[in-house]
Short mmCIF file of C-alpha atoms in Angstrom, two decimals:
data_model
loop_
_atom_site.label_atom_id
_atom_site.label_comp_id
_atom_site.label_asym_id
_atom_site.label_seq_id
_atom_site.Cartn_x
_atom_site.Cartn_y
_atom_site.Cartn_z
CA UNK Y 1 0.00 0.00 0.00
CA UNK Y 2 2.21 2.96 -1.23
CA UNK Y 3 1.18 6.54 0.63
CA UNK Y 4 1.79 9.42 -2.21
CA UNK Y 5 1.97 12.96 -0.69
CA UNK Y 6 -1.90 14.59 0.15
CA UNK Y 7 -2.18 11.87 1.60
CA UNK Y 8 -3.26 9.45 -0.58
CA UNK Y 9 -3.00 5.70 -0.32
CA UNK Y 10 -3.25 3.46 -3.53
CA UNK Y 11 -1.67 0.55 -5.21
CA UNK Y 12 -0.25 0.26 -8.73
CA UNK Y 13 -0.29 -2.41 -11.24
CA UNK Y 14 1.49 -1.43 -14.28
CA UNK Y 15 1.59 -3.54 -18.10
CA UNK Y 16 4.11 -2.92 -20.66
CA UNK Y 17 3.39 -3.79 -24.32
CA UNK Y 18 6.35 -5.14 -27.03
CA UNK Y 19 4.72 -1.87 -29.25
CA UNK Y 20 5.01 0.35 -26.45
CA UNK Y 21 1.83 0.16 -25.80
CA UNK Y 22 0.84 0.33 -22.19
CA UNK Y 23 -2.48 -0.35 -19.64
CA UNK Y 24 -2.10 0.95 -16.05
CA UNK Y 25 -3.97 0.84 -12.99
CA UNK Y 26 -4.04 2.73 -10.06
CA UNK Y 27 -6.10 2.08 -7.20
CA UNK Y 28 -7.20 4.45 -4.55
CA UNK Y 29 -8.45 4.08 -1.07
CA UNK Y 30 -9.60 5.43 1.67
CA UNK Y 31 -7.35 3.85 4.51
CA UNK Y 32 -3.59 3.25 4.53
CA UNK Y 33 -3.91 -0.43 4.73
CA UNK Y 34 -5.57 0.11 0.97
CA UNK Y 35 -8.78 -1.92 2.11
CA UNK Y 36 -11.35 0.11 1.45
CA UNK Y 37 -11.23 1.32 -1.93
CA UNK Y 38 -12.51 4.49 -3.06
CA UNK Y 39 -11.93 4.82 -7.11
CA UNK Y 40 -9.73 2.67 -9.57
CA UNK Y 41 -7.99 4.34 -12.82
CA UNK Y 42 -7.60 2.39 -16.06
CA UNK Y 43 -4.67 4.17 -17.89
CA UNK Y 44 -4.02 3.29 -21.80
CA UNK Y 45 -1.64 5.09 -24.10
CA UNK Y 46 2.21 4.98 -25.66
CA UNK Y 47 5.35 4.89 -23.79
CA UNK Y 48 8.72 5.73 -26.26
CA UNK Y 49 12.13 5.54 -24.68
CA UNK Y 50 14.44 7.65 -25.33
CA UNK Y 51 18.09 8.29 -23.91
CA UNK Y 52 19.87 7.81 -20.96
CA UNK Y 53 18.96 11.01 -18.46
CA UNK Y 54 21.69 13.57 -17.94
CA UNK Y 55 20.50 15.22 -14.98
CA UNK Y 56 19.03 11.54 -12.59
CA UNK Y 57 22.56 9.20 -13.43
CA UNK Y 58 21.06 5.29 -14.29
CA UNK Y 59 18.00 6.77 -15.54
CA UNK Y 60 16.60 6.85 -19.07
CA UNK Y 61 14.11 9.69 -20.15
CA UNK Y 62 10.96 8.55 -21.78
CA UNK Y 63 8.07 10.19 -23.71
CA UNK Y 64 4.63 9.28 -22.84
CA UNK Y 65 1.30 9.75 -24.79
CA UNK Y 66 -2.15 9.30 -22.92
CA UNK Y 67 -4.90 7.20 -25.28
CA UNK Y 68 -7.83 6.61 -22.48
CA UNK Y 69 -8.26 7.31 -18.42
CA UNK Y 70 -11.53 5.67 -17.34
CA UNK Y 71 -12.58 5.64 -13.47
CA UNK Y 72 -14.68 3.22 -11.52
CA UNK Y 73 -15.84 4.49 -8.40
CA UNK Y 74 -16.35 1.54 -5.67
CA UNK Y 75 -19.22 3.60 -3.42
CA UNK Y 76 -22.08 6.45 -3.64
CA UNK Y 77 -19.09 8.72 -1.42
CA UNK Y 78 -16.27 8.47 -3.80
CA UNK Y 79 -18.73 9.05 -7.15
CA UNK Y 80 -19.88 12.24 -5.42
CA UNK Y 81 -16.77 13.59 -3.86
CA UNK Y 82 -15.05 13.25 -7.23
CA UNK Y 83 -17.56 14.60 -9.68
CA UNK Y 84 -17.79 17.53 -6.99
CA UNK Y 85 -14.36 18.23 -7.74
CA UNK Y 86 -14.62 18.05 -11.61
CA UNK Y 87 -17.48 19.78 -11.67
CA UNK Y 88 -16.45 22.78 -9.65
CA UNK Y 89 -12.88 23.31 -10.92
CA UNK Y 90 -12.82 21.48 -14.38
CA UNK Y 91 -12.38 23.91 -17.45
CA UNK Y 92 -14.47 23.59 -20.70
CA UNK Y 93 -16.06 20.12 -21.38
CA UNK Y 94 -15.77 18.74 -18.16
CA UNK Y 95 -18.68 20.99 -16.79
CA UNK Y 96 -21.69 18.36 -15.50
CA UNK Y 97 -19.22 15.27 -16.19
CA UNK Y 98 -22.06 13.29 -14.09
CA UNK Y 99 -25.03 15.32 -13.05
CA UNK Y 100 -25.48 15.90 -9.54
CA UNK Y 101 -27.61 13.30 -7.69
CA UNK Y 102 -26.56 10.97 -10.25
CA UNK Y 103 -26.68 7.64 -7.91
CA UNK Y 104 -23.95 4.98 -8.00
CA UNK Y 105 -23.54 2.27 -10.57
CA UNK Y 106 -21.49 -0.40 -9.44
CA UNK Y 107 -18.77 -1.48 -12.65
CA UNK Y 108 -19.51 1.41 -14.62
CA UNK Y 109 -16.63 3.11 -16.54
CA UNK Y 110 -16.85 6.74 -17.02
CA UNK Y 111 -14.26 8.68 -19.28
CA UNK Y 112 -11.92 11.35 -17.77
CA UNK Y 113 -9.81 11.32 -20.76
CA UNK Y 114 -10.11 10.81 -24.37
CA UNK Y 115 -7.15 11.79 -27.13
CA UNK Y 116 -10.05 11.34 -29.95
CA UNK Y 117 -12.57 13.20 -28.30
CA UNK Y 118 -10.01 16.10 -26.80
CA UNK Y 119 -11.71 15.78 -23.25
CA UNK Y 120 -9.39 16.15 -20.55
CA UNK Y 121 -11.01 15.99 -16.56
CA UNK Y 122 -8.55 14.59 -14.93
CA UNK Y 123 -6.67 17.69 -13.29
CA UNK Y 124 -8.98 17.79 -10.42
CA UNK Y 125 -7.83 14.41 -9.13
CA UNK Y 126 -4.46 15.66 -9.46
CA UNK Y 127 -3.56 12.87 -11.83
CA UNK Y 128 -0.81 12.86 -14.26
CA UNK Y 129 1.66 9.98 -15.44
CA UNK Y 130 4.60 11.74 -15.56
CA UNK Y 131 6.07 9.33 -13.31
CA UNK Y 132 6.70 7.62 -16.99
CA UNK Y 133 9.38 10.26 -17.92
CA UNK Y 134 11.69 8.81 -16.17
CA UNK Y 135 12.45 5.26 -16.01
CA UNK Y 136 14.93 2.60 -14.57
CA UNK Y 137 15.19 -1.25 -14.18
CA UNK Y 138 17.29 -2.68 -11.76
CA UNK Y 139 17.90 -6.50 -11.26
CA UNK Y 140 19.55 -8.21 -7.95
CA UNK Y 141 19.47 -11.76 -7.00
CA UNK Y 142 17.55 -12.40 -3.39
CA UNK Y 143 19.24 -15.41 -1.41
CA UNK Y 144 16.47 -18.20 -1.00
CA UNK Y 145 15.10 -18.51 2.19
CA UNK Y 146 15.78 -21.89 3.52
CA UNK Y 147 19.37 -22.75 5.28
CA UNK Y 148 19.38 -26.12 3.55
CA UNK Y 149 18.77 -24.40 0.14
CA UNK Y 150 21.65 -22.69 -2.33
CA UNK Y 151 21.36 -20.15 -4.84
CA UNK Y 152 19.52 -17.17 -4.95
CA UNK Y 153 16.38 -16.10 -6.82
CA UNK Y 154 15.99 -13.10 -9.60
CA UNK Y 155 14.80 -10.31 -8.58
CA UNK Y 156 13.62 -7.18 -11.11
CA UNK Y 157 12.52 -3.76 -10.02
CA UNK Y 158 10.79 -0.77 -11.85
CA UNK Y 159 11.37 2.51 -10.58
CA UNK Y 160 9.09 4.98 -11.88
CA UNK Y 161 9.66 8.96 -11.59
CA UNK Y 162 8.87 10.95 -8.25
CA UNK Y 163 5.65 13.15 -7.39
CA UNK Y 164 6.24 15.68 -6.65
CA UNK Y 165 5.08 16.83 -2.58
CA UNK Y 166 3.12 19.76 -3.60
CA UNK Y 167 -0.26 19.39 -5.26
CA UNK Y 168 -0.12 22.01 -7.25
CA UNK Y 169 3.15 21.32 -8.52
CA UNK Y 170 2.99 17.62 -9.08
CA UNK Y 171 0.57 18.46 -12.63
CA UNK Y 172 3.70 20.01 -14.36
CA UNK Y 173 6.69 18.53 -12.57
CA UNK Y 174 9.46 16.24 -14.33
CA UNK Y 175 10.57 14.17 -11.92
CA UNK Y 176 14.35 13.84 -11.26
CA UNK Y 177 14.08 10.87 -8.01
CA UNK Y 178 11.97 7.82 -7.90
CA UNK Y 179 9.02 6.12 -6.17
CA UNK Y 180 9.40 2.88 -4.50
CA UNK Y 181 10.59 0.55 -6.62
CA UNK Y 182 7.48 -1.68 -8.26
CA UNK Y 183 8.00 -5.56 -8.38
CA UNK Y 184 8.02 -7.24 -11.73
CA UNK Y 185 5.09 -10.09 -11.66
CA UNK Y 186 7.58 -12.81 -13.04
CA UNK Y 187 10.73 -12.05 -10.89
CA UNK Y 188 9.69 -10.72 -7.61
CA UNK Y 189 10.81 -10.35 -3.73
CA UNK Y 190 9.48 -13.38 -2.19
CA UNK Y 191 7.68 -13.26 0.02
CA UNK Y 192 5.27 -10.74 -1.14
CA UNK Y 193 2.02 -11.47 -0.12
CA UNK Y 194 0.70 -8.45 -1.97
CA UNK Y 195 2.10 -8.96 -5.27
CA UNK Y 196 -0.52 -11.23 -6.39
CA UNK Y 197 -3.55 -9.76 -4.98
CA UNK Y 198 -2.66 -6.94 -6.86
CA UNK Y 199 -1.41 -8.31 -10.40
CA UNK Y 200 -4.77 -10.08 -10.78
CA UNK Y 201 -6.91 -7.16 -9.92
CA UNK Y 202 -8.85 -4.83 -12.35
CA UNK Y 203 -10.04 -1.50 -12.35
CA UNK Y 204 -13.96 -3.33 -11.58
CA UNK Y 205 -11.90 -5.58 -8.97
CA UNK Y 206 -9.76 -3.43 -6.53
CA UNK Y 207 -7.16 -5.70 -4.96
CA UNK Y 208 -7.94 -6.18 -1.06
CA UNK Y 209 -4.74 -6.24 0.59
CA UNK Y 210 -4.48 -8.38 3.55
CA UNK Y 211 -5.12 -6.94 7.14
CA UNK Y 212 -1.61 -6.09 8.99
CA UNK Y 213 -1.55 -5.79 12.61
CA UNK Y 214 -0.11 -2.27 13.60
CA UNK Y 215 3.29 -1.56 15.64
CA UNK Y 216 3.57 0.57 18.48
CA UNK Y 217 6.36 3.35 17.82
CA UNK Y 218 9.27 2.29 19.33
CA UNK Y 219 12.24 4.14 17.58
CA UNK Y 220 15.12 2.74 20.19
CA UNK Y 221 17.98 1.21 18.43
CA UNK Y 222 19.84 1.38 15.19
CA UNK Y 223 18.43 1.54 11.69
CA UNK Y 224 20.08 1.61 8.45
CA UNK Y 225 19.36 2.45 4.37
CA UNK Y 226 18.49 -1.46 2.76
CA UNK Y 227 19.62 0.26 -0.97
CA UNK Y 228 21.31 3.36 -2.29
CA UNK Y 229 18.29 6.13 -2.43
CA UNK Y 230 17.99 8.68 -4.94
CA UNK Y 231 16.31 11.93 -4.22
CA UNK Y 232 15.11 14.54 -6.59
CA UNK Y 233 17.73 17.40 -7.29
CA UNK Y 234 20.21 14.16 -8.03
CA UNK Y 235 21.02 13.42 -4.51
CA UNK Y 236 22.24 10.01 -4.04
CA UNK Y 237 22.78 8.73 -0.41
CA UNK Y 238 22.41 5.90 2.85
CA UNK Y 239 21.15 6.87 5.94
CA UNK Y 240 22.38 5.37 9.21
CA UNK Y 241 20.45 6.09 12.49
CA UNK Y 242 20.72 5.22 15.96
CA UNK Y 243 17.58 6.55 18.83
CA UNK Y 244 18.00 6.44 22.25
CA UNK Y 245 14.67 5.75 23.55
CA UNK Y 246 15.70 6.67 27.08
CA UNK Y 247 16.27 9.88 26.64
CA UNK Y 248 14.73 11.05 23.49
CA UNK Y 249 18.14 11.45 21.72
CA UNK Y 250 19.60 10.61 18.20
CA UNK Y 251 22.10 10.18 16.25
CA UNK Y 252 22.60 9.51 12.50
CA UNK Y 253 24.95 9.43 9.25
CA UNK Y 254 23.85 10.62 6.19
CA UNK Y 255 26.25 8.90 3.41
CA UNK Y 256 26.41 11.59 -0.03
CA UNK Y 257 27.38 9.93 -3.29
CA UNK Y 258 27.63 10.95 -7.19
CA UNK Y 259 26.57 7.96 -8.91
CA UNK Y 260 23.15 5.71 -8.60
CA UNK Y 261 25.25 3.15 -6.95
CA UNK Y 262 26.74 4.73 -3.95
CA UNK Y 263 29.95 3.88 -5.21
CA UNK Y 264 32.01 7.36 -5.39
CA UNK Y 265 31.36 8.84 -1.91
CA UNK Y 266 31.29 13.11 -1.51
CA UNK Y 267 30.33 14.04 1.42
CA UNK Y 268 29.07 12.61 4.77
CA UNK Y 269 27.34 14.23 7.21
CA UNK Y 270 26.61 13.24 10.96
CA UNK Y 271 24.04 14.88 12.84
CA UNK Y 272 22.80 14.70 16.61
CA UNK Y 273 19.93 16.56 18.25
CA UNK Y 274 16.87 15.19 20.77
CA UNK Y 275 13.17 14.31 19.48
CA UNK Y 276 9.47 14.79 21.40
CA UNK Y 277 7.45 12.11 22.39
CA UNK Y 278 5.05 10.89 19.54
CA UNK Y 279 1.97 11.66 18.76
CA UNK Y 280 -0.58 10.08 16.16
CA UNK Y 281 -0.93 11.67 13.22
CA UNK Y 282 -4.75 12.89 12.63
CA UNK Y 283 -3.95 13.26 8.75
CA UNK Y 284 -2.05 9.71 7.96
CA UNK Y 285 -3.42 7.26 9.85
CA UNK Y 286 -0.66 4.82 10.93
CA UNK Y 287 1.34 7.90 10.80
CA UNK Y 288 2.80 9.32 14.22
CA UNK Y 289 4.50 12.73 14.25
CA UNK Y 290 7.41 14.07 15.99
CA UNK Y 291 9.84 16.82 16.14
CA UNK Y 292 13.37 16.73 15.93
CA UNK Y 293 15.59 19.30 16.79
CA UNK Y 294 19.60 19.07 15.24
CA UNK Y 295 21.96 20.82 17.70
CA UNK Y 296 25.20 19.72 16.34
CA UNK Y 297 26.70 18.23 13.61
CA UNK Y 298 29.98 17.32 11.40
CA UNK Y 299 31.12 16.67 7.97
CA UNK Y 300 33.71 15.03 6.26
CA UNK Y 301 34.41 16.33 2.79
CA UNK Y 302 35.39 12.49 0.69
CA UNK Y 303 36.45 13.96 -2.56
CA UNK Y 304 38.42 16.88 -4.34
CA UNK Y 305 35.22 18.59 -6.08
CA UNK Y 306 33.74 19.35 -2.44
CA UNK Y 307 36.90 20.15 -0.52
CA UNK Y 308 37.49 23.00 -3.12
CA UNK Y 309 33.68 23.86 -2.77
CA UNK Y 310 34.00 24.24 1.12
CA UNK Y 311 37.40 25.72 0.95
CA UNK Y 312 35.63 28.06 -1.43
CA UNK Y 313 32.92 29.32 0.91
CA UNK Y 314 32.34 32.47 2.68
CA UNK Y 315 34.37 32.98 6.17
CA UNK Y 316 32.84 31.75 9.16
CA UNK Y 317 30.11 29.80 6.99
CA UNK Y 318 31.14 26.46 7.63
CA UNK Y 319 33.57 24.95 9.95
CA UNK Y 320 36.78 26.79 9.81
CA UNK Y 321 37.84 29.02 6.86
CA UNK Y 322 40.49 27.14 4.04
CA UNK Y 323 40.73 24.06 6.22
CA UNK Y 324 39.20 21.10 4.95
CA UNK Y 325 40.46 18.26 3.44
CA UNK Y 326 39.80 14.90 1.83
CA UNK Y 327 38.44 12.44 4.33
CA UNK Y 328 38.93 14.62 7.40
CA UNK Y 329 35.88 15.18 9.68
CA UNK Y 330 35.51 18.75 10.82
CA UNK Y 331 32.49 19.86 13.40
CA UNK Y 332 30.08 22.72 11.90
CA UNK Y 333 28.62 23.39 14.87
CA UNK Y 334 30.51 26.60 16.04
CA UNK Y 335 29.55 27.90 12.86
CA UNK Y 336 25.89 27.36 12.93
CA UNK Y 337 26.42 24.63 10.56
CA UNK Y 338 27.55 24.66 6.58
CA UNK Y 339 25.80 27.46 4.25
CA UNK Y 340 27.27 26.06 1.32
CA UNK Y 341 25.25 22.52 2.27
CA UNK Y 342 22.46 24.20 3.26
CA UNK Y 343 22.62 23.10 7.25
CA UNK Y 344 21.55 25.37 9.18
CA UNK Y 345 21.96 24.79 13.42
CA UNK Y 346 20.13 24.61 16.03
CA UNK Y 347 17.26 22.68 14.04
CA UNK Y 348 14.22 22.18 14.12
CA UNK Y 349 12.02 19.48 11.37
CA UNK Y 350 8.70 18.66 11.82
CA UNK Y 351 8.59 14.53 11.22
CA UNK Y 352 6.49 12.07 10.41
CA UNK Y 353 7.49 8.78 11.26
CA UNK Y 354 5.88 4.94 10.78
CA UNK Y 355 6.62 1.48 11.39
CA UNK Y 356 5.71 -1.99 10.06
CA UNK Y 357 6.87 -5.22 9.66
CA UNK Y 358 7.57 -7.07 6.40
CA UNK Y 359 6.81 -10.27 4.72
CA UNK Y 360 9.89 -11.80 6.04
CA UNK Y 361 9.45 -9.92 9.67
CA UNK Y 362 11.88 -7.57 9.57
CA UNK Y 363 11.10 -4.33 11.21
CA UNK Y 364 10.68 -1.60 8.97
CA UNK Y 365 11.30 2.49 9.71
CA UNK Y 366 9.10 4.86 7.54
CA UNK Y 367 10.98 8.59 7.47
CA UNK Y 368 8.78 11.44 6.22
CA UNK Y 369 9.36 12.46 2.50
CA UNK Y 370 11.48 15.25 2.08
CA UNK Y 371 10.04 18.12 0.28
CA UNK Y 372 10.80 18.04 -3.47
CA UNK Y 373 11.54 21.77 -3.65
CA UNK Y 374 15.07 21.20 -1.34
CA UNK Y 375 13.13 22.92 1.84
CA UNK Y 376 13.07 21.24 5.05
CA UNK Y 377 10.02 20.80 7.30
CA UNK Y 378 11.02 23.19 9.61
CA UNK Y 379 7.19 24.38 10.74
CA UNK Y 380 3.89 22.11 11.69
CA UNK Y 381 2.31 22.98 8.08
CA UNK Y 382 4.70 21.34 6.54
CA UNK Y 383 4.82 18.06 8.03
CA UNK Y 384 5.11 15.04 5.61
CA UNK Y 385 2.13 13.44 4.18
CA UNK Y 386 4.10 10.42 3.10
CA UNK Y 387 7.17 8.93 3.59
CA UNK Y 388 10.88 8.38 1.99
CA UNK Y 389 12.32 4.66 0.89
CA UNK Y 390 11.94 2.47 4.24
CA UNK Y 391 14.51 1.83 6.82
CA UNK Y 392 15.50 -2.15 8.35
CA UNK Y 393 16.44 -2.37 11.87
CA UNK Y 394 19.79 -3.36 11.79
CA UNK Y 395 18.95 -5.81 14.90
CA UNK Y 396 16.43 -8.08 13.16
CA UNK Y 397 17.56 -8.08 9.50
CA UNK Y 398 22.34 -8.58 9.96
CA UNK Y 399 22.41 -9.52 6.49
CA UNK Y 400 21.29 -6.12 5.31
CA UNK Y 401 23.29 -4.31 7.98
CA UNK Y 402 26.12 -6.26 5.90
CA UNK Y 403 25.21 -5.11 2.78
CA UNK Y 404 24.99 -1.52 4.00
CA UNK Y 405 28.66 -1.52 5.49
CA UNK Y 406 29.16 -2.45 1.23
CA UNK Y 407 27.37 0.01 -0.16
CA UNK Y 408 29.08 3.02 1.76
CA UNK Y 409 31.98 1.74 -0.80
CA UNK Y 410 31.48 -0.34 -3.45
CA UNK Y 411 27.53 -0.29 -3.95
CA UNK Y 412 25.24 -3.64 -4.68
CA UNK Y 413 26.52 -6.33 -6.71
CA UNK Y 414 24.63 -9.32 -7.92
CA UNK Y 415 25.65 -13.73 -7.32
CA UNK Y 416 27.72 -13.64 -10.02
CA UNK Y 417 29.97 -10.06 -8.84
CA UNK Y 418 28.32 -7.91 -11.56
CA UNK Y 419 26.46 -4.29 -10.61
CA UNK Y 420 23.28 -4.52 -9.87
CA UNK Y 421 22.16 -1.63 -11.85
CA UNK Y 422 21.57 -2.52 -15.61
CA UNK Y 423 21.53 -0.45 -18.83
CA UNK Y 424 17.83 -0.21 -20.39
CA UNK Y 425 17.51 -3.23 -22.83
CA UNK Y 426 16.62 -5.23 -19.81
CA UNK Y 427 13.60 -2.86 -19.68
CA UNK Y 428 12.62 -3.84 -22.98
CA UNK Y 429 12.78 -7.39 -21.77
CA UNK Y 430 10.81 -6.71 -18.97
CA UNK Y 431 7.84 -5.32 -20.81
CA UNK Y 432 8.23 -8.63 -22.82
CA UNK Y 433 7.91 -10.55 -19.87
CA UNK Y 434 5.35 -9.19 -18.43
CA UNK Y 435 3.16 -9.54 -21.52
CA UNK Y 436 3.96 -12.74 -21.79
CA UNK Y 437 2.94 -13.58 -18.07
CA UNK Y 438 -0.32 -11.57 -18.87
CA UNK Y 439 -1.20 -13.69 -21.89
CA UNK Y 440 -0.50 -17.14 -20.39
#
């Protein structure tokens, strides 16, 4: 159940044509378990790749081309909330898309969007598939479960372009970071409970994901990045944090890299503050939010480019004037932290934070998304609505905390020693795949 900025809560289901043809659908809900659906999107139109992105590293651009987008609401509540919104802030055409009163028919398609007919309503719901302008496929191989079994299993991964955390913004926006990463249905993470639910759903039959039983926030020990995680603005980086539940204290690394595999390090930066007591959150239900306040921190510059950049910066900006150098750690708090890296101390961000457990019991750390314009949450209004790529607790999952100590270096590599992260034909194959699957 994937929680895009608003909030909203939907799942995705996603099929890829060999003539670049696609169908998508997107299902929405009212709950952030996604078991009570609201409305379901069927998407149809072109997808055309195009080159390798020169601003997101290990991405390739695409051009999309919107055919169809019908909608099928699932109750008398979500037909009339959403035709109130078309209906009031639509723009020529869209005016009376269902008239009011209009009572619920269960399975009936209604068109938002038609190329042919040049009818366009679907601004109100704050939909747009731009999230297909930038692409990337990544393959690993997933050790099999059993002790007494060898060998791994394949594992593919689409990630689709960000939204952006505005929803005003998020109509026009390119993206330049990623969603969570969507499983493909022939080679997925096992176990994933979800994945089939979802794959054999349609837009008249929502997928019903199964009931989880909730965690109580407990944020004590450490918990650590699973993958490298790319950010909009081309920010690539692993996180590393350790709470002290005790005394409302943390601490955490935040690992900077230039390349989609965290394999040429920049900058790191390790910050330290104290946190309030949790409350739940009355807009994300699951949610609980927090404040965190950073009173000191320190960098260590880990390349040439950024040592000239921070030898570079105004006086008394960050740490101390002319004097950094390549893998030396210098504090930044006497200098109310680092203009030129945009940390500002004392802190305060406004958090919202969430935790679950996965299909192989691991416990999992949900971080607020950061904003997309580069801001920081640093008042109540702008609180997080959803949340950033998941943390493991290093305590229950010590093959990932293994991993992570590798990726600080030398990034994710596959059984056979090759990088994890593969050029785009293997999209192409994917798409194949997939239609295949569908077919059979």
């Amino acid at each position: 159940c994937e929680v895009r900025p608003g909030p909203e809560f939907l799942t995705r289901s996603y099929l890829f044509y060999a003539n670049r043809l696609f169908k998508a659908h997107q299902f929405y809900y009212w709950d952030a378990s996604c078991r009570d659906p609201s409305y379901s999107l069927v998407i149809k139109g072109k997808l055309r790749l195009r080159q390798a992105s020169w601003i997101t590293r290990g991405a390739t651009e695409a051009d999309y081309h919107l055919h169809k987008v019908g909608i099928v609401f699932h109750s008398q509540k979500a037909m009339r909330e959403v035709t109130s919104w078309i209906n009031q802030t639509s723009g020529a055409g869209c005016e009376g898309f269902l008239p009011p009163g209009r009572s619920w028919v269960p399975g009936a398609l209604y068109e938002l969007l038609s190329a042919k007919g040049e009818r366009d309503c679907t601004a109100p719901l704050g939909f747009a598939m731009h999230e297909l302008s930038l692409v990337r496929v990544e393959t690993r191989f997933q050790p099999l479960p059993q002790p007494q079994q060898s060998g791994s299993r394949l594992v593919e991964e689409l990630y689709l372009g960000d939204i952006h955390t505005e929803w005003g913004e998020r109509l026009h926006y390119r993206p330049t970071g990623y969603q969570r990463p969507m499983q493909s249905a022939m080679h997925h993470v096992h176990p994933c409970p979800a994945c089939g639910i979802i794959y054999r759903a349609d837009e008249h039959h929502p997928p019903i994901l199964p009931a989880r039983t909730p965690l109580p926030m407990r944020l004590g020990g450490s918990w650590v990045s699973t993958h490298c995680e790319v950010r909009p603005a081309v920010l690539f980086l692993t996180r590393f944090f350790t709470f002290h539940g005790s005394n409302h204290t943390w601490e955490g690394y935040y690992y900077h890299y230039s390349d989609p595999l965290c394999k040429q390090p920049t900058f790191t930066i390790y910050a330290a503050g104290h946190y309030t007591p949790g409350v739940p959150s009355s807009k994300v239900r699951g949610g609980t939010e927090l404040a965190f306040r950073v009173t000191q921190a320190r960098v260590t510059a880990m390349d040439t480019v950024t040592v000239m950049m921070l030898n570079s910066s105004e006086p008394g900006s960050c740490g101390l004037t002319s004097s950094w150098s390549t893998g030396v750690e210098q504090d930044i708090t006497p200098t109310n932290g680092c203009l030129a890296l945009g940390i500002k101390l004392p802190h305060t961000e406004y958090e919202l934070f969430s935790t679950e457990q996965d299909a192989q019991e691991r416990r999992l750390l949900y971080i607020g998304e950061r904003p997309t314009d580069g801001s920081s949450p640093d008042s109540p209004d702008k609180r997080p609505t959803s949340y950033q790529a998941p943390l493991v607790q290093c305590a229950a999952a010590p093959e990932e905390f293994s991993t992570y100590r590798g990726l600080k270096h030398t990034g994710r590599k596959d059984a056979n020693g090759n990088e994890a992260l593969k050029p785009l034909p293997v999209a192409l194959l994917l798409f194949i795949a997939l239609l295949a699957l569908r077919r059979d």
